[in-house]
Amino acid sequence: MSADDFIVTPWHVEGDIDYDKLVKQFGTEKISEGILDKIKRITGEDHFMLRRGIFFSHRDMGRILDDYEKGTKFFLYTGRGPSGHTHIGHLVPWVFAKWLQEKFGVNMYFQLTDDEKYFSKPNLTLEDTAKFAYENALDFIALGFKPENTKIIINTKNIQTLYPIAAQVAKKINFSNTKAVFGFTNETNIGMIFYTSLQSAPCFIEDKPVLIPLGVDQDPHFRLTRDIAPKIGRQKPALIHNIMIPGLEGPGGKMSASDENGTVYTTDSPGVVKKKINKYAFSGGQPDIEQHRKIGGNPDIDVSFQYLRIFFEPDDKKLKAIHDDYKSGKMLTGELKAILIEKINSFLAIHQEKREKAKDQIEQFLFENR
Ligand code: TRP
């Protein structure tokens, strides 16, 4: 793979992603000023993840907003493949989904695909993925969702509800379609080959339009879903995509929950966060202080700065001050990292408390088969 190549699929992300190219490759649309204005008008707010292009692309967002203004509500759906503990990158689409839910007053479904991660990860048992599903659900609940309008779907537990929908989807997707989209081979296990129909199923769980906030790597599943939706008499799901969140070790590639050091988990202690950021967070600074003062740092490739931009510093003025000071060399890498460590640790202190409380709430969130 050459330096300007990149790969984005649900099971593999590699290289330095050119998002303009990706939009063309995938056939999505960039979020236009028109869409941004409409969201602002309806919600009365200018969300920093939209303003900063963390959510950068969509499919059919215009239709969702137009319908909403005419009185047709949508519902929200997103999910997580429970292959490990939750890391801070996972929270990005969930926090945004929470905001959408509040502003639009709509229902939310969260799918935990314990089967998918069992199929796709050779070393994980179904017990492992079920355990991680529980752990991930706690993080989701900790973000403040309410059981009245939010349900958590666990594939192996809710198969009774999902299966009749998945069957309708599966009948319309043939092997050559999914092979073309995912690159499956004769050696791919057939769980994987069927799996897209299960990720599609929640799109049709309510008789309303659906909007899915998601990492752009998940788009291929829903491209298939959108293709077949009219064939089963349903509307195409609408999507709003976020960029991939870099791992600590640097840009190019998403944070991987299986790489211990390249990842800040929501369960990490303040000491561990401090150690990981100081030791592993890829720096855009110069090799020594003298040069740094002279040349300055590069915030665009600096992972600590990117985490502030993507999640931890919603205030544009404060972010710009950090950006400019780092770039001019006035702020050193150690100082930038200290800011991020403080932000992450104060976020996690509250999150971990709510996560404990979620253990008593989880029952209320679990979807009941019907
Ligand atoms: N396949 C996703 C993952 O590996 C999990 C998932 C299920 C999902 N349904 C979804 C993600 C809907 C986004 C939207 O993380």
Coordinates of C-alpha atoms and ligand atoms in Angstrom, one line a residue:
M1 CA 0.0 0.0 0.0
S2 CA 1.5 3.4 -0.9
A3 CA 1.5 6.4 1.4
D4 CA -1.6 8.0 0.0
D5 CA -3.7 4.8 -0.1
F6 CA -6.2 4.0 2.5
I7 CA -8.7 1.3 3.2
V8 CA -12.1 1.8 5.0
T9 CA -14.3 -1.3 5.6
P10 CA -16.3 -2.3 8.7
W11 CA -13.6 -4.8 9.7
H12 CA -10.5 -3.1 8.6
V13 CA -9.3 0.6 8.5
E14 CA -5.8 1.4 7.4
G15 CA -3.8 4.4 6.1
D16 CA -4.3 8.1 6.1
I17 CA -7.9 8.6 5.1
D18 CA -8.7 11.3 2.5
Y19 CA -12.3 12.0 3.4
D20 CA -13.1 13.9 0.1
K21 CA -12.0 10.8 -1.8
L22 CA -13.9 8.5 0.5
V23 CA -17.1 10.5 0.0
K24 CA -16.6 9.9 -3.8
Q25 CA -15.6 6.2 -3.3
F26 CA -18.6 5.5 -1.1
G27 CA -21.0 7.7 -3.1
T28 CA -22.2 9.6 0.0
E29 CA -22.7 13.4 0.2
K30 CA -20.7 15.9 2.2
I31 CA -22.7 17.8 4.7
S32 CA -23.6 21.1 3.0
E33 CA -24.1 24.5 4.5
G34 CA -27.8 24.1 3.7
I35 CA -28.0 20.9 5.8
L36 CA -26.1 22.6 8.6
D37 CA -28.4 25.6 8.6
K38 CA -31.5 23.5 8.7
I39 CA -30.2 21.5 11.7
K40 CA -29.3 24.8 13.4
R41 CA -32.8 26.2 12.6
I42 CA -34.6 23.2 14.0
T43 CA -32.4 22.5 17.1
G44 CA -31.6 26.1 17.9
E45 CA -28.0 25.0 18.4
D46 CA -24.7 24.8 16.5
H47 CA -23.2 21.5 17.6
F48 CA -19.4 21.6 17.6
M49 CA -19.1 18.1 16.0
L50 CA -21.0 19.4 13.0
R51 CA -19.3 22.8 12.9
R52 CA -15.9 21.1 13.0
G53 CA -16.7 18.4 10.4
I54 CA -16.4 15.5 12.9
F55 CA -19.7 14.5 11.3
F56 CA -18.8 15.3 7.7
S57 CA -21.0 13.2 5.4
H58 CA -24.5 11.8 5.1
R59 CA -27.1 10.0 3.0
D60 CA -30.6 11.4 2.8
M61 CA -30.3 13.8 5.8
G62 CA -32.2 16.4 3.7
R63 CA -35.2 14.1 3.5
I64 CA -35.2 13.3 7.2
L65 CA -35.2 17.0 8.1
D66 CA -37.8 18.0 5.5
D67 CA -40.1 15.2 6.7
Y68 CA -39.5 16.2 10.3
E69 CA -40.5 19.8 9.6
K70 CA -43.7 18.5 8.0
G71 CA -44.5 16.5 11.1
T72 CA -43.1 13.1 10.4
K73 CA -40.7 12.0 13.2
F74 CA -37.9 9.6 12.6
F75 CA -36.2 7.3 15.0
L76 CA -32.4 6.9 15.7
Y77 CA -30.4 3.8 15.5
T78 CA -26.7 3.1 16.1
G79 CA -24.7 0.2 17.5
R80 CA -21.4 -1.3 18.7
G81 CA -19.6 -4.5 18.0
P82 CA -18.6 -5.7 21.5
S83 CA -15.1 -6.9 20.8
G84 CA -13.6 -5.2 23.9
H85 CA -14.0 -2.5 26.5
T86 CA -15.3 0.9 25.4
H87 CA -12.7 3.4 24.5
I88 CA -13.2 7.2 24.3
G89 CA -13.4 7.1 20.5
H90 CA -16.6 5.0 20.7
L91 CA -18.4 7.8 22.6
V92 CA -18.2 10.2 19.7
P93 CA -21.3 9.0 17.7
W94 CA -23.2 8.1 20.9
V95 CA -22.8 11.6 22.4
F96 CA -23.9 13.1 19.2
A97 CA -26.9 10.6 19.0
K98 CA -27.8 11.7 22.5
W99 CA -27.9 15.3 21.4
L100 CA -30.0 14.5 18.3
Q101 CA -32.4 12.5 20.5
E102 CA -32.9 15.4 22.9
K103 CA -33.3 18.0 20.2
F104 CA -35.6 16.1 18.0
G105 CA -37.5 14.2 20.8
V106 CA -37.2 10.8 19.1
N107 CA -36.7 7.1 20.0
M108 CA -33.3 5.5 20.0
Y109 CA -32.2 1.9 19.4
F110 CA -28.7 0.7 20.3
Q111 CA -27.6 -2.6 18.8
L112 CA -24.9 -4.7 20.4
T113 CA -23.7 -7.3 17.9
D114 CA -22.2 -10.0 20.0
D115 CA -22.7 -12.5 17.2
E116 CA -20.8 -10.3 14.7
K117 CA -17.7 -10.0 16.9
Y118 CA -17.8 -13.7 17.6
F119 CA -17.8 -14.3 13.8
S120 CA -15.1 -11.8 13.0
K121 CA -12.6 -12.3 15.8
P122 CA -11.0 -15.7 15.9
N123 CA -10.1 -15.5 19.5
L124 CA -13.3 -14.4 21.1
T125 CA -16.0 -16.8 22.4
L126 CA -19.7 -16.0 22.6
E127 CA -19.2 -15.6 26.4
D128 CA -16.5 -13.0 25.8
T129 CA -18.6 -10.9 23.4
A130 CA -21.7 -11.2 25.7
K131 CA -19.6 -9.9 28.6
F132 CA -18.3 -7.0 26.5
A133 CA -21.8 -6.2 25.3
Y134 CA -22.8 -5.8 29.0
E135 CA -19.8 -3.6 29.6
N136 CA -20.4 -1.5 26.5
A137 CA -24.0 -1.0 27.4
L138 CA -23.0 0.5 30.7
D139 CA -21.0 3.2 28.9
F140 CA -23.9 3.9 26.6
I141 CA -26.4 4.3 29.5
A142 CA -23.9 6.4 31.4
L143 CA -24.2 9.1 28.7
G144 CA -27.6 9.9 30.0
F145 CA -30.1 8.1 27.8
K146 CA -33.6 7.4 29.3
P147 CA -35.2 4.0 29.3
E148 CA -38.5 5.5 28.2
N149 CA -37.3 6.2 24.7
T150 CA -34.1 4.2 24.4
K151 CA -33.8 0.5 23.9
I152 CA -30.7 -1.7 23.8
I153 CA -30.8 -4.7 21.4
I154 CA -28.4 -7.6 21.9
N155 CA -28.4 -9.8 18.9
T156 CA -28.2 -13.2 20.5
K157 CA -30.9 -12.2 23.1
N158 CA -33.3 -10.4 20.7
I159 CA -33.0 -12.7 17.7
Q160 CA -36.7 -13.6 18.0
T161 CA -37.5 -10.0 17.1
L162 CA -34.7 -9.5 14.6
Y163 CA -35.0 -12.7 12.7
P164 CA -38.2 -12.1 10.7
I165 CA -36.9 -8.8 9.6
A166 CA -33.4 -10.1 8.8
A167 CA -34.9 -12.9 6.8
Q168 CA -36.7 -10.4 4.5
V169 CA -33.5 -8.5 4.1
A170 CA -31.4 -11.6 3.5
K171 CA -33.7 -12.8 0.7
K172 CA -32.9 -9.7 -1.3
I173 CA -29.1 -9.6 -0.9
N174 CA -27.2 -12.2 -3.0
F175 CA -23.7 -13.4 -2.4
S176 CA -22.2 -11.5 -5.3
N177 CA -23.6 -8.2 -3.8
T178 CA -22.0 -8.7 -0.4
K179 CA -18.9 -10.2 -1.9
A180 CA -18.4 -7.1 -4.0
V181 CA -19.0 -4.8 -1.0
F182 CA -16.9 -6.7 1.6
G183 CA -14.5 -8.8 -0.4
F184 CA -15.6 -12.1 1.1
T185 CA -13.9 -15.3 -0.1
N186 CA -14.7 -19.0 0.0
E187 CA -13.0 -19.1 3.3
T188 CA -15.2 -16.5 5.0
N189 CA -17.5 -18.1 7.5
I190 CA -21.1 -18.0 6.6
G191 CA -22.0 -16.1 9.8
M192 CA -20.2 -13.1 8.3
I193 CA -22.0 -13.5 5.0
F194 CA -25.4 -13.4 6.6
Y195 CA -24.5 -10.7 9.2
T196 CA -25.4 -7.6 7.2
S197 CA -29.0 -8.7 7.4
L198 CA -28.9 -8.6 11.2
Q199 CA -27.3 -5.1 11.2
S200 CA -30.0 -4.0 8.8
A201 CA -32.9 -5.3 10.9
P202 CA -33.2 -2.5 13.5
C203 CA -33.6 -0.1 10.5
F204 CA -37.1 -1.5 10.1
I205 CA -38.0 -2.1 13.7
E206 CA -40.4 0.9 13.7
D207 CA -42.7 2.0 10.9
K208 CA -41.0 5.4 10.6
P209 CA -37.9 6.8 8.8
V210 CA -34.7 5.9 10.5
L211 CA -31.6 8.1 10.9
I212 CA -28.3 6.4 11.8
P213 CA -25.3 8.3 13.3
L214 CA -22.3 6.1 12.7
G215 CA -18.6 5.8 12.0
V216 CA -18.1 6.0 8.2
D217 CA -16.5 2.5 8.2
Q218 CA -20.0 1.1 8.8
D219 CA -21.5 2.7 5.7
P220 CA -21.1 -0.4 3.5
H221 CA -23.6 -2.4 5.4
F222 CA -26.2 0.3 5.0
R223 CA -25.4 0.8 1.4
L224 CA -26.7 -2.8 0.9
T225 CA -29.6 -2.1 3.2
R226 CA -30.5 1.0 1.2
D227 CA -30.4 -0.9 -2.1
I228 CA -32.8 -3.5 -0.9
A229 CA -35.2 -1.3 1.2
P230 CA -37.6 -0.5 -1.6
K231 CA -37.7 -4.3 -2.5
I232 CA -39.2 -5.0 0.9
G233 CA -41.5 -2.0 0.7
R234 CA -39.5 0.2 3.1
Q235 CA -37.8 3.5 3.0
K236 CA -34.1 3.7 2.7
P237 CA -32.3 4.4 6.0
A238 CA -30.7 7.8 6.3
L239 CA -27.1 8.1 7.6
I240 CA -24.9 10.7 9.1
H241 CA -21.2 9.7 9.2
N242 CA -18.4 10.7 11.6
I243 CA -14.7 10.5 10.8
M244 CA -12.6 7.7 12.2
I245 CA -11.1 8.6 15.6
P246 CA -7.3 8.1 15.6
G247 CA -5.6 5.8 18.0
L248 CA -3.0 7.2 20.4
E249 CA -0.2 6.0 18.2
G250 CA -1.1 8.4 15.4
P251 CA -3.3 9.3 12.5
G252 CA -4.2 6.8 9.9
G253 CA -6.4 4.0 11.3
K254 CA -9.1 4.1 14.0
M255 CA -8.6 3.5 17.6
S256 CA -8.6 -0.3 18.1
A257 CA -10.2 -1.6 21.3
S258 CA -7.8 -4.6 21.1
D259 CA -4.6 -2.5 21.3
E260 CA -4.2 -1.9 25.1
N261 CA -1.7 0.9 24.9
G262 CA -3.1 2.6 21.8
T263 CA -6.4 3.2 23.6
V264 CA -7.9 5.1 26.5
Y265 CA -10.7 3.0 28.0
T266 CA -13.6 4.5 29.8
T267 CA -12.6 2.4 32.8
D268 CA -9.0 3.7 33.0
S269 CA -7.8 5.3 36.2
P270 CA -6.4 8.9 36.2
G271 CA -2.9 7.5 36.6
V272 CA -3.3 5.1 33.7
V273 CA -4.7 7.9 31.5
K274 CA -1.8 10.2 32.4
K275 CA 0.7 7.4 31.6
K276 CA -0.9 6.4 28.3
I277 CA -1.2 10.0 27.0
N278 CA 2.3 11.0 28.0
K279 CA 3.9 7.8 26.7
Y280 CA 1.9 6.9 23.6
A281 CA -0.1 9.9 22.3
F282 CA 1.5 10.7 18.9
S283 CA 3.0 14.2 19.0
G284 CA 3.2 16.9 16.4
G285 CA 6.0 18.6 18.3
Q286 CA 9.7 18.9 17.6
P287 CA 12.3 16.5 18.9
D288 CA 13.7 19.1 21.4
I289 CA 12.5 22.2 23.2
E290 CA 14.8 24.5 21.3
Q291 CA 13.6 23.5 17.9
H292 CA 10.0 23.4 19.2
R293 CA 10.2 27.0 20.3
K294 CA 11.7 27.9 16.9
I295 CA 9.6 25.9 14.5
G296 CA 6.5 25.2 16.5
G297 CA 4.3 22.1 16.6
N298 CA 1.8 20.7 14.1
P299 CA -1.6 20.4 15.7
D300 CA -3.1 18.7 12.6
I301 CA -1.2 15.5 13.2
D302 CA -0.9 15.8 17.0
V303 CA -3.2 13.2 18.5
S304 CA -3.7 15.2 21.8
F305 CA -4.8 18.2 19.9
Q306 CA -7.1 16.1 17.7
Y307 CA -8.8 14.6 20.8
L308 CA -9.5 18.1 22.1
R309 CA -10.9 19.1 18.7
I310 CA -13.0 15.9 18.3
F311 CA -14.4 15.6 21.8
F312 CA -12.9 17.2 24.8
E313 CA -12.8 21.0 24.1
P314 CA -16.2 22.1 22.6
D315 CA -15.2 25.8 23.2
D316 CA -13.9 27.2 19.9
K317 CA -12.1 30.1 21.4
K318 CA -10.2 27.9 23.9
L319 CA -9.4 25.4 21.1
K320 CA -8.1 28.1 18.9
A321 CA -5.8 29.5 21.6
I322 CA -4.3 26.0 22.2
H323 CA -3.9 25.5 18.4
D324 CA -2.2 28.9 17.9
D325 CA 0.1 28.5 20.9
Y326 CA 1.1 25.0 20.0
K327 CA 1.7 26.0 16.4
S328 CA 3.8 29.0 17.3
G329 CA 6.0 27.0 19.7
K330 CA 4.8 28.9 22.7
M331 CA 3.1 25.7 24.0
L332 CA 5.2 22.6 24.5
T333 CA 4.0 19.1 23.8
G334 CA 4.1 18.3 27.6
E335 CA 1.8 21.3 28.3
L336 CA -0.6 20.3 25.5
K337 CA -0.7 16.7 26.9
A338 CA -1.4 18.0 30.4
I339 CA -4.4 19.9 29.2
L340 CA -5.8 16.8 27.5
I341 CA -5.1 14.6 30.5
E342 CA -6.9 17.0 32.8
K343 CA -9.9 17.0 30.4
I344 CA -10.1 13.3 30.0
N345 CA -9.8 12.6 33.7
S346 CA -12.5 15.1 34.7
F347 CA -14.8 13.6 32.1
L348 CA -14.0 10.1 33.2
A349 CA -14.5 10.9 36.9
I350 CA -18.2 11.7 36.2
H351 CA -18.6 9.0 33.6
Q352 CA -17.3 6.3 35.8
E353 CA -19.8 7.3 38.5
K354 CA -22.7 7.2 36.1
R355 CA -21.4 3.9 34.7
E356 CA -21.6 2.3 38.2
K357 CA -25.2 3.5 38.5
A358 CA -26.0 2.1 35.1
K359 CA -25.6 -1.4 36.6
D360 CA -28.9 -0.9 38.4
Q361 CA -30.6 0.6 35.3
I362 CA -29.6 -1.8 32.5
E363 CA -32.6 -4.0 32.9
Q364 CA -34.9 -1.2 32.0
F365 CA -33.0 -0.5 28.8
L366 CA -33.0 -4.0 27.4
F367 CA -35.3 -4.5 24.5
E368 CA -38.1 -7.0 25.2
N369 CA -38.8 -9.5 22.4
R370 CA -42.2 -9.2 20.8
Ligands
TRP1 N1 -20.9 -3.3 13.3 C1 -20.8 -2.3 14.2 C2 -19.4 -2.4 14.9 O1 -18.7 -3.2 14.6 C3 -21.9 -2.4 15.3 C4 -23.2 -1.8 14.8 C5 -24.4 -2.5 14.7 C6 -23.5 -0.5 14.3 N2 -25.4 -1.8 14.3 C7 -24.9 -0.5 14.0 C8 -22.7 0.6 14.2 C9 -25.5 0.6 13.5 C10 -23.3 1.8 13.6 C11 -24.7 1.7 13.3 O2 -19.1 -1.5 15.7

